[in-house]
Coordinates of C-alpha atoms and ligand atoms in Angstrom, one line a residue:
I1287 CA 0.0 0.0 0.0
S1288 CA 2.9 2.2 0.7
S1289 CA 4.5 1.8 -2.8
T1290 CA 4.7 5.0 -4.8
P1291 CA 3.0 3.8 -8.0
F1292 CA 0.0 2.7 -6.2
L1293 CA -0.5 6.1 -4.6
L1294 CA 0.1 7.7 -8.0
V1295 CA -2.6 5.4 -9.4
M1296 CA -5.0 6.7 -6.6
F1297 CA -4.0 10.3 -7.1
S1298 CA -4.8 9.9 -10.8
V1299 CA -8.2 8.3 -10.0
F1300 CA -8.8 11.2 -7.7
I1301 CA -8.1 13.7 -10.4
L1302 CA -10.1 11.8 -12.8
G1303 CA -13.0 11.9 -10.4
C1304 CA -12.7 15.7 -10.3
I1305 CA -12.5 15.9 -14.1
V1306 CA -15.7 13.9 -14.3
T1307 CA -17.1 16.0 -11.9
A1308 CA -16.3 19.2 -13.8
F1309 CA -17.8 17.6 -16.9
F1310 CA -21.1 17.2 -15.1
M1311 CA -21.0 20.7 -14.1
Y1312 CA -20.2 22.2 -17.6
Y1313 CA -22.6 19.9 -19.4
K1314 CA -25.7 20.6 -17.1
P1315 CA -26.9 17.1 -15.9
S1316 CA -30.4 16.0 -17.0
P1317 CA -33.0 16.1 -14.1
T1318 CA -32.9 12.3 -13.8
L1319 CA -29.1 12.2 -13.3
L1320 CA -29.3 15.0 -10.9
N1321 CA -32.0 13.1 -8.9
H1322 CA -29.7 10.2 -8.8
L1323 CA -26.8 12.2 -7.7
L1324 CA -28.9 13.9 -5.0
E1325 CA -30.0 10.6 -3.7
S1326 CA -26.5 9.1 -3.9
S1327 CA -24.9 11.6 -2.0
D1328 CA -25.3 14.6 0.4
C1329 CA -22.6 16.6 -0.9
T1330 CA -24.5 17.3 -4.1
K1331 CA -27.1 19.3 -2.3
N1332 CA -24.9 22.4 -3.0
I1333 CA -25.4 22.0 -6.8
Q1334 CA -26.4 25.7 -7.2
H1335 CA -23.3 26.6 -5.4
V1336 CA -21.3 24.4 -7.6
D1337 CA -22.4 26.1 -10.7
T1338 CA -21.2 29.5 -9.5
A1339 CA -17.9 28.0 -8.2
T1340 CA -17.4 26.3 -11.6
N1341 CA -17.6 29.5 -13.5
D1342 CA -14.6 31.0 -11.9
K1343 CA -12.6 27.7 -12.9
N1344 CA -11.8 27.2 -9.2
M1345 CA -11.0 23.5 -8.6
T1346 CA -9.3 21.7 -5.7
I1347 CA -8.3 18.2 -5.4
V1348 CA -8.8 16.1 -2.3
L1349 CA -6.5 13.2 -2.1
L1350 CA -7.7 10.0 -0.4
W1351 CA -4.5 8.7 0.8
M1352 CA -5.4 5.2 1.2
W1353 CA -8.7 3.3 0.4
P1354 CA -10.4 2.7 3.6
F1355 CA -10.0 -1.0 4.4
G1356 CA -8.5 -1.4 1.0
Q1357 CA -12.0 -1.0 -0.4
T1358 CA -12.2 1.2 -3.6
Y1359 CA -15.4 3.3 -4.4
E1360 CA -16.7 5.6 -7.1
M1361 CA -15.5 9.2 -6.7
N1362 CA -17.6 10.8 -9.4
V1363 CA -20.6 11.0 -7.2
C1364 CA -19.1 14.2 -5.6
S1365 CA -20.1 17.1 -7.7
S1366 CA -18.7 19.6 -5.5
A1367 CA -16.3 22.1 -6.7
L1368 CA -13.6 22.8 -4.1
I1369 CA -11.5 25.8 -3.1
S1370 CA -9.0 24.2 -0.8
D1371 CA -6.9 21.0 -0.7
G1372 CA -7.1 18.3 1.7
V1373 CA -5.7 14.8 2.4
V1374 CA -8.2 12.3 3.9
I1375 CA -6.4 9.6 5.9
H1376 CA -8.2 6.8 7.2
H1377 CA -7.0 5.7 10.8
R1378 CA -7.2 2.0 10.3
D1379 CA -4.9 2.0 7.4
I1380 CA -2.1 4.1 9.1
A1381 CA 1.0 1.9 9.9
G1382 CA 2.0 1.8 13.5
D1383 CA 5.3 3.5 12.7
L1384 CA 3.4 6.1 10.6
S1385 CA 5.7 5.0 7.7
N1386 CA 3.0 4.9 5.0
L1387 CA 1.9 8.6 5.5
P1388 CA 2.7 11.1 2.9
K1389 CA 6.3 12.2 3.2
S1390 CA 6.9 15.2 1.0
Q1391 CA 6.8 18.6 2.5
R1392 CA 3.1 19.7 3.1
P1393 CA 1.9 22.7 1.1
P1394 CA 1.1 25.6 3.8
F1395 CA -2.7 25.4 2.6
Q1396 CA -3.0 21.8 2.7
K1397 CA -5.2 20.2 5.4
W1398 CA -5.0 16.6 6.6
I1399 CA -8.2 15.0 7.8
W1400 CA -8.3 12.2 10.2
M1401 CA -11.1 9.8 9.2
N1402 CA -12.3 7.1 11.6
W1403 CA -15.7 5.4 12.4
E1404 CA -14.6 2.8 14.8
S1405 CA -15.1 3.3 18.5
P1406 CA -12.2 4.3 20.6
T1407 CA -12.1 0.6 22.1
H1408 CA -11.6 -0.7 18.6
T1409 CA -9.3 1.9 17.3
A1410 CA -5.5 1.5 18.0
R1411 CA -4.0 4.5 19.7
L1412 CA -0.9 5.5 17.7
P1413 CA 1.8 7.6 19.0
G1414 CA 2.8 10.5 16.9
L1415 CA -0.6 11.4 15.7
N1416 CA -1.0 14.5 17.7
N1417 CA 0.5 17.2 15.6
L1418 CA -0.3 15.9 12.2
F1419 CA -3.9 16.6 11.5
N1420 CA -6.1 19.7 10.9
L1421 CA -9.6 18.3 10.9
T1422 CA -11.5 15.4 12.1
L1423 CA -14.0 13.4 10.2
N1424 CA -15.9 11.1 12.5
Y1425 CA -19.4 10.0 13.9
R1426 CA -19.0 12.3 16.9
R1427 CA -21.1 15.4 17.1
D1428 CA -18.1 17.5 18.0
S1429 CA -16.1 16.4 15.0
D1430 CA -15.3 19.0 12.3
I1431 CA -16.9 17.0 9.7
K1432 CA -19.7 15.0 11.3
V1433 CA -20.7 11.8 9.6
P1434 CA -23.1 10.0 11.8
Y1435 CA -24.0 6.4 10.8
G1436 CA -27.5 7.6 9.9
F1437 CA -29.9 10.5 10.3
L1438 CA -33.5 11.3 10.1
V1439 CA -35.0 13.7 7.7
T1440 CA -38.5 15.3 7.7
A1441 CA -40.9 13.4 5.3
D1442 CA -42.4 15.2 2.6
T1443 CA -45.8 13.9 3.1
V1444 CA -47.5 12.9 6.5
E1445 CA -48.4 9.2 6.2
D1446 CA -49.2 6.6 8.6
F1447 CA -46.5 3.9 8.7
V1448 CA -47.4 0.4 8.6
P1449 CA -44.7 -2.0 9.7
P1450 CA -44.0 -5.1 7.6
S1451 CA -45.6 -8.4 8.7
K1452 CA -43.7 -10.1 11.5
D1453 CA -43.1 -13.7 12.2
K1454 CA -40.3 -13.4 14.8
L1455 CA -40.3 -11.7 18.1
V1456 CA -36.7 -10.7 19.0
C1457 CA -33.8 -11.0 16.6
W1458 CA -30.1 -10.4 16.9
M1459 CA -27.4 -10.7 14.2
V1460 CA -23.7 -10.7 15.3
S1461 CA -20.5 -11.5 13.5
N1462 CA -17.9 -10.5 16.1
W1463 CA -18.6 -12.3 19.4
S1464 CA -16.5 -11.5 22.4
P1465 CA -17.5 -12.6 26.0
N1466 CA -16.0 -9.4 27.1
H1467 CA -18.4 -7.2 25.3
V1468 CA -21.1 -5.8 27.6
R1469 CA -23.7 -6.8 25.0
S1470 CA -22.5 -10.5 25.4
K1471 CA -23.2 -10.5 29.1
Y1472 CA -26.5 -8.8 28.6
Y1473 CA -27.5 -11.4 25.8
N1474 CA -26.5 -14.4 28.2
E1475 CA -28.9 -13.0 30.8
F1476 CA -31.6 -12.1 28.4
K1477 CA -31.8 -15.3 26.4
N1478 CA -32.9 -17.2 29.4
L1479 CA -36.0 -14.8 29.7
I1480 CA -37.3 -14.6 26.1
N1481 CA -36.8 -16.4 22.9
I1482 CA -34.1 -14.7 20.8
Q1483 CA -33.5 -15.7 17.2
T1484 CA -29.8 -15.4 16.4
F1485 CA -28.1 -15.0 13.2
G1486 CA -24.6 -14.3 11.9
R1487 CA -21.1 -15.7 12.0
A1488 CA -21.1 -15.6 15.9
F1489 CA -23.9 -18.2 15.9
N1490 CA -22.9 -20.2 13.0
N1491 CA -26.0 -19.0 11.2
Y1492 CA -24.6 -16.9 8.3
I1493 CA -27.1 -14.9 6.3
A1494 CA -26.4 -13.7 2.9
D1495 CA -26.5 -10.0 2.1
K1496 CA -29.7 -10.3 0.3
D1497 CA -31.5 -11.9 3.1
Y1498 CA -30.4 -9.2 5.6
N1499 CA -33.3 -6.9 5.0
P1500 CA -36.2 -9.4 4.8
I1501 CA -35.0 -11.1 8.0
M1502 CA -34.6 -7.8 9.9
A1503 CA -38.1 -6.6 8.6
S1504 CA -39.6 -9.9 9.8
C1505 CA -38.6 -9.4 13.4
K1506 CA -40.8 -7.3 15.9
F1507 CA -37.7 -6.3 17.9
Y1508 CA -34.0 -6.2 17.2
L1509 CA -31.2 -6.0 19.7
S1510 CA -29.2 -3.1 18.4
F1511 CA -26.3 -3.8 20.9
E1512 CA -23.2 -1.6 20.2
N1513 CA -19.8 -3.6 20.4
S1514 CA -18.7 -1.0 22.9
I1515 CA -20.1 1.9 24.7
H1516 CA -19.0 5.5 23.8
K1517 CA -20.5 8.9 23.4
D1518 CA -22.2 9.3 20.0
Y1519 CA -21.1 5.7 18.9
I1520 CA -24.6 4.8 17.5
T1521 CA -24.1 2.7 14.4
E1522 CA -26.1 1.1 11.5
K1523 CA -27.2 -1.4 14.2
L1524 CA -29.8 1.4 15.2
Y1525 CA -30.6 2.8 11.7
F1526 CA -30.9 -0.6 9.8
P1527 CA -34.0 -1.7 12.0
L1528 CA -35.3 1.8 12.1
S1529 CA -35.3 2.1 8.4
L1530 CA -36.9 -1.4 7.9
G1531 CA -39.8 -1.1 10.3
T1532 CA -38.4 -3.0 13.4
V1533 CA -38.3 -1.7 16.9
P1534 CA -34.6 -1.4 18.2
V1535 CA -33.7 -2.4 21.6
V1536 CA -30.7 -0.5 22.2
L1537 CA -27.6 -1.0 24.3
G1538 CA -24.9 1.7 24.0
P1539 CA -24.5 5.3 25.3
T1540 CA -27.2 6.8 27.5
R1541 CA -30.9 7.3 26.4
E1542 CA -30.2 11.0 26.5
N1543 CA -27.4 10.5 23.8
Y1544 CA -29.7 8.4 21.6
E1545 CA -32.3 11.2 21.7
N1546 CA -29.8 13.6 20.1
F1547 CA -30.1 11.5 17.1
V1548 CA -33.7 9.9 17.0
P1549 CA -37.0 10.5 18.8
R1550 CA -37.4 9.0 22.2
D1551 CA -40.4 6.8 21.1
A1552 CA -38.6 5.3 18.1
F1553 CA -36.6 2.8 20.4
I1554 CA -36.4 0.9 23.7
H1555 CA -33.4 1.4 25.8
V1556 CA -32.0 -1.3 28.0
E1557 CA -31.6 1.3 30.6
D1558 CA -35.3 2.0 30.8
F1559 CA -35.5 -1.1 32.7
K1560 CA -33.3 -0.9 35.8
S1561 CA -33.6 -4.3 37.4
P1562 CA -34.6 -7.0 37.4
K1563 CA -34.0 -7.7 33.7
E1564 CA -37.2 -9.6 33.6
L1565 CA -38.9 -6.3 33.1
L1566 CA -37.4 -5.8 29.7
A1567 CA -38.5 -9.4 28.7
D1568 CA -41.9 -8.9 30.2
Y1569 CA -42.3 -5.6 28.5
L1570 CA -41.4 -6.9 25.0
L1571 CA -44.1 -9.8 25.7
L1572 CA -46.6 -7.2 26.7
L1573 CA -45.9 -5.3 23.4
D1574 CA -46.2 -8.6 21.5
K1575 CA -49.6 -9.0 22.8
N1576 CA -50.8 -5.4 22.5
E1577 CA -50.7 -4.1 19.0
E1578 CA -51.7 -0.6 19.8
L1579 CA -48.7 -0.2 22.2
Y1580 CA -46.4 -1.8 19.7
L1581 CA -47.6 0.6 16.8
G1582 CA -46.8 3.5 19.2
Y1583 CA -43.2 2.8 18.3
F1584 CA -43.9 3.9 14.8
K1585 CA -45.7 7.2 15.3
W1586 CA -42.6 9.2 14.5
R1587 CA -42.5 7.7 11.1
R1588 CA -45.4 10.0 10.2
H1589 CA -43.0 12.8 10.1
F1590 CA -39.5 11.4 9.5
K1591 CA -37.6 9.3 7.2
V1592 CA -34.4 7.4 8.1
N1593 CA -31.1 7.8 5.9
V1594 CA -28.5 5.2 6.4
V1595 CA -25.3 6.7 5.5
K1596 CA -23.7 5.2 2.3
F1597 CA -20.0 4.4 3.1
W1598 CA -17.7 5.9 1.8
A1599 CA -18.2 8.3 -1.0
E1600 CA -20.6 10.2 1.2
H1601 CA -17.7 10.8 3.6
T1602 CA -15.3 12.1 1.0
C1603 CA -17.9 14.3 -0.4
K1604 CA -18.5 15.9 3.0
A1605 CA -14.9 16.6 3.3
C1606 CA -15.0 18.3 0.1
D1607 CA -17.9 20.5 1.0
Y1608 CA -16.2 21.3 4.4
L1609 CA -13.0 22.5 2.7
R1610 CA -14.8 24.5 0.1
Q1611 CA -16.8 26.4 2.8
K1612 CA -14.1 26.8 5.3
N1613 CA -10.6 27.7 4.6
E1614 CA -9.4 29.0 8.1
Y1615 CA -6.1 27.8 9.4
K1616 CA -6.8 25.0 11.9
A1617 CA -4.5 22.6 13.7
F1618 CA -5.9 19.8 15.9
N1619 CA -3.2 18.9 18.3
N1620 CA -4.9 16.9 20.8
L1621 CA -6.4 14.0 18.9
N1622 CA -5.3 11.4 21.4
K1623 CA -7.0 13.0 24.3
W1624 CA -10.0 14.0 22.3
F1625 CA -10.7 10.6 20.9
W1626 CA -9.4 8.2 23.5
G1627 CA -9.7 10.4 26.6
Ligands
LIG1434 C1 -11.0 31.0 -6.4 O1 -11.8 31.2 -5.2 C2 -11.3 32.1 -4.3 C3 -12.0 31.9 -2.8 O2 -13.5 31.8 -3.1 C4 -11.4 33.5 -4.8 O3 -10.8 34.3 -3.8 C5 -10.6 33.5 -6.1 O4 -10.8 34.8 -6.6 C6 -11.1 32.5 -7.2 N1 -10.2 32.4 -8.3 C7 -10.6 32.7 -9.5 C8 -9.7 32.5 -10.6 O5 -11.8 33.0 -9.8
LIG1435 C1 -2.3 21.9 9.7 O1 -1.8 21.3 10.9 C2 -0.5 21.2 11.0 C3 0.0 20.4 12.1 O2 -0.5 20.9 13.3 C4 0.0 22.6 10.9 O3 1.4 22.6 11.0 C5 -0.5 23.3 9.6 O4 0.1 24.6 9.5 C6 -1.9 23.3 9.5 N1 -2.4 23.7 8.2 C7 -3.5 24.3 7.9 C8 -3.7 24.8 6.7 O5 -4.3 24.6 8.9

């Protein structure tokens, strides 16, 4: 990954992405294409902006230094024109000795963007990162470029939501099982109180990608148990069931923190039930028998729609937008303390 030719290839891909983008901007996209772009990425919301920016031929290149987890993705979904340069660096791909970071002298205007979506528990703390970066791109609400795993938007029309038909009570899908996770301890107690249908590698019950949505939709409740508990670390484990019409039972940061992201009656929090744990099991059984109470968990859907963030193009677009809008000097010199505490 650190070989120069590879980076050159990526750099070229990026420039190509920008050229494609510029092409779209000069040859005004058709409404269908525009709609497609608007759906596929947030950063295209500023399309008006883009036209004016293009007229003065200002264009900036953002270099994605390494593909996140080695996975490539299309760049041409960004139609932002940029006025400042940045280098996006994915934490998980940084070598422990920092040897694979860009080595040449940094241009004075260039900003390095630290990108990471894993929680502090699952992110290696690397020495030497403190005085490198200018901006953070993270799920946390206090990052410079905020990219939560999902978000709600107000619906265009007010309509009652009818959840899909259900043939399972409580479901859980897990690939990484560790007995040390808080969620594992919780599950071990919980499974003796209520029937839980389990899926995923952890339970030798692997499900194909195409089966994920139908299975999720067929469960009344889903255990949205995060792998570790940190402020704002609320992942697709919440947003997938929400979007598919399944009620999430969450374990993660506090209820208050969840309510920063989604309405209070959209989910059940394990903390709502102090002890004994039976309360939670009893409550789910009660909801199972009482349709009206159960449907209460979908009232918010009259007014909101769920957006699950699409990795990773959307993130790079957001970085573009940020750089275009803010060009002030900024150094982020306490990354370690900020993220790992
Ligand atoms: C490029 O954008 C900057 C910042 O918006 C502006 O000051 C500058 O005049 C623009 N350059 C050209 C050639 O239009
Ligand atoms: C970015 O951060 C580095 C390290 O703190 C600093 O030396 C550099 O001047 C900053 N650049 C900008 C454009 O803010």
